[in-house]
Amino acid sequence: MLLSKEKRAALFTAVVAAAGYGGWAAYANYEHGAHAWMMAGFIQASYAFFSTFFITHVAQRAFIKYDCGIRGVLAGFGASFVVMLAIPIIVHSFAGTPDVLQTILPGLVWGSIYLLGVLFALHISNKDK
């Protein structure tokens, strides 16, 4: 069974996110020993992969629920940002990651830019309809 173009693109983005953010988390916690950097890297890579799919879904559903306009963009971003912030804080805190904020900050910044791009693209595509 072949994947659609959209699913292949989402899978590729998820793999890149996992590698990039997992690598950053490992680097950010390297000074705390092998166990800390490996756990932080694995946790952040797993979260980045999962969130690529889940956070986008949350943003899209909120966008649609709020009538696909600017309210939809704001609602989609707000809802997905809360999830994007809460899940890694909880998981890294539970795992004992020493530098949680430093570990997740790049993901929050780039994830926010990504989400705004997705939501504004949806907004523009819906204006034409």
Coordinates of C-alpha atoms in Angstrom, one line a residue:
M1 CA 0.0 0.0 0.0
L2 CA 1.5 3.3 -1.1
L3 CA 1.1 6.4 1.0
S4 CA -0.5 9.5 -0.4
K5 CA 1.7 12.6 -1.2
E6 CA 0.3 14.4 1.9
K7 CA 1.0 11.4 4.2
R8 CA 4.6 11.0 2.8
A9 CA 5.2 14.8 3.4
A10 CA 3.8 14.5 7.0
L11 CA 6.0 11.4 7.7
F12 CA 9.1 13.2 6.3
T13 CA 8.4 16.2 8.4
A14 CA 7.9 14.1 11.5
V15 CA 11.2 12.3 10.9
V16 CA 13.1 15.5 10.4
A17 CA 11.5 17.0 13.5
A18 CA 12.4 13.9 15.6
A19 CA 16.0 14.0 14.4
G20 CA 16.4 17.8 14.9
Y21 CA 14.6 18.2 18.3
G22 CA 15.9 14.9 19.7
G23 CA 19.5 15.9 18.7
W24 CA 19.0 19.3 20.3
A25 CA 17.6 17.8 23.6
A26 CA 20.6 15.4 23.8
Y27 CA 23.0 18.3 23.2
A28 CA 21.2 20.5 25.8
N29 CA 21.6 17.8 28.5
Y30 CA 25.0 16.4 27.5
E31 CA 26.7 17.9 30.6
H32 CA 24.4 15.9 32.9
G33 CA 25.7 12.5 31.8
A34 CA 24.9 9.8 29.3
H35 CA 21.7 8.7 30.9
A36 CA 20.3 12.3 31.0
W37 CA 21.2 13.2 27.4
M38 CA 20.0 9.9 26.0
M39 CA 16.7 10.1 27.8
A40 CA 16.1 13.7 26.9
G41 CA 17.0 13.0 23.3
F42 CA 14.7 10.0 23.1
I43 CA 11.8 11.7 24.8
Q44 CA 12.1 14.9 22.7
A45 CA 12.5 12.9 19.5
S46 CA 9.4 10.8 20.3
Y47 CA 7.4 13.9 21.2
A48 CA 8.5 15.8 18.1
F49 CA 7.4 12.9 15.8
F50 CA 4.1 12.5 17.6
S51 CA 3.4 16.2 17.8
T52 CA 3.9 16.8 14.1
F53 CA 0.8 14.8 13.5
F54 CA -1.2 15.5 16.6
I55 CA -0.6 19.3 17.0
T56 CA -1.4 19.9 13.4
H57 CA -4.7 18.0 13.8
V58 CA -5.6 20.0 16.9
A59 CA -4.9 23.3 15.0
Q60 CA -6.9 22.2 12.0
R61 CA -9.9 21.1 14.0
A62 CA -10.0 24.3 16.0
F63 CA -9.6 26.3 12.8
I64 CA -12.6 24.6 11.3
K65 CA -14.7 24.8 14.6
Y66 CA -14.2 28.6 14.6
D67 CA -15.4 29.1 11.0
C68 CA -12.1 29.1 9.2
G69 CA -11.4 32.8 9.6
I70 CA -8.9 34.8 11.6
R71 CA -10.8 33.6 14.8
G72 CA -10.0 30.1 13.5
V73 CA -6.4 30.9 13.1
L74 CA -6.2 32.3 16.6
A75 CA -8.2 29.5 18.1
G76 CA -6.1 26.9 16.2
F77 CA -2.9 28.4 17.3
G78 CA -3.9 28.9 20.9
A79 CA -5.3 25.4 21.4
S80 CA -2.3 23.7 19.7
F81 CA 0.2 25.9 21.5
V82 CA -1.2 24.9 24.9
V83 CA -0.9 21.2 24.0
M84 CA 2.6 21.8 22.4
L85 CA 3.7 23.4 25.7
A86 CA 2.0 21.1 28.3
I87 CA 2.9 17.7 26.9
P88 CA 6.7 18.1 26.8
I89 CA 6.8 19.9 30.1
I90 CA 4.9 17.0 31.8
V91 CA 6.9 14.3 30.1
H92 CA 10.3 15.8 30.7
S93 CA 9.5 16.7 34.3
F94 CA 8.3 13.1 34.9
A95 CA 11.5 11.8 33.2
G96 CA 13.7 14.1 35.3
T97 CA 15.2 16.1 32.4
P98 CA 17.5 18.6 34.0
D99 CA 17.0 21.5 31.6
V100 CA 13.4 21.3 30.5
L101 CA 13.0 24.8 29.2
Q102 CA 16.2 24.8 27.2
T103 CA 15.3 21.4 25.9
I104 CA 11.8 22.3 24.6
L105 CA 12.4 26.0 23.6
P106 CA 13.5 25.4 20.0
G107 CA 10.5 23.2 19.4
L108 CA 8.2 25.8 20.8
V109 CA 9.6 28.5 18.6
W110 CA 9.8 26.4 15.3
G111 CA 6.6 24.6 16.1
S112 CA 4.8 28.0 16.5
I113 CA 6.2 29.2 13.2
Y114 CA 5.1 25.9 11.6
L115 CA 1.6 26.1 13.1
L116 CA 1.1 29.7 12.0
G117 CA 2.2 28.8 8.5
V118 CA -0.2 25.9 8.4
L119 CA -3.1 27.9 9.8
F120 CA -2.6 30.9 7.5
A121 CA -2.3 28.6 4.5
L122 CA -5.6 27.1 5.5
H123 CA -7.1 30.5 5.9
I124 CA -5.9 31.7 2.5
S125 CA -7.1 28.5 0.8
N126 CA -10.5 28.9 2.5
K127 CA -10.9 32.5 1.4
D128 CA -10.8 31.4 -2.2
K129 CA -13.8 29.1 -1.7

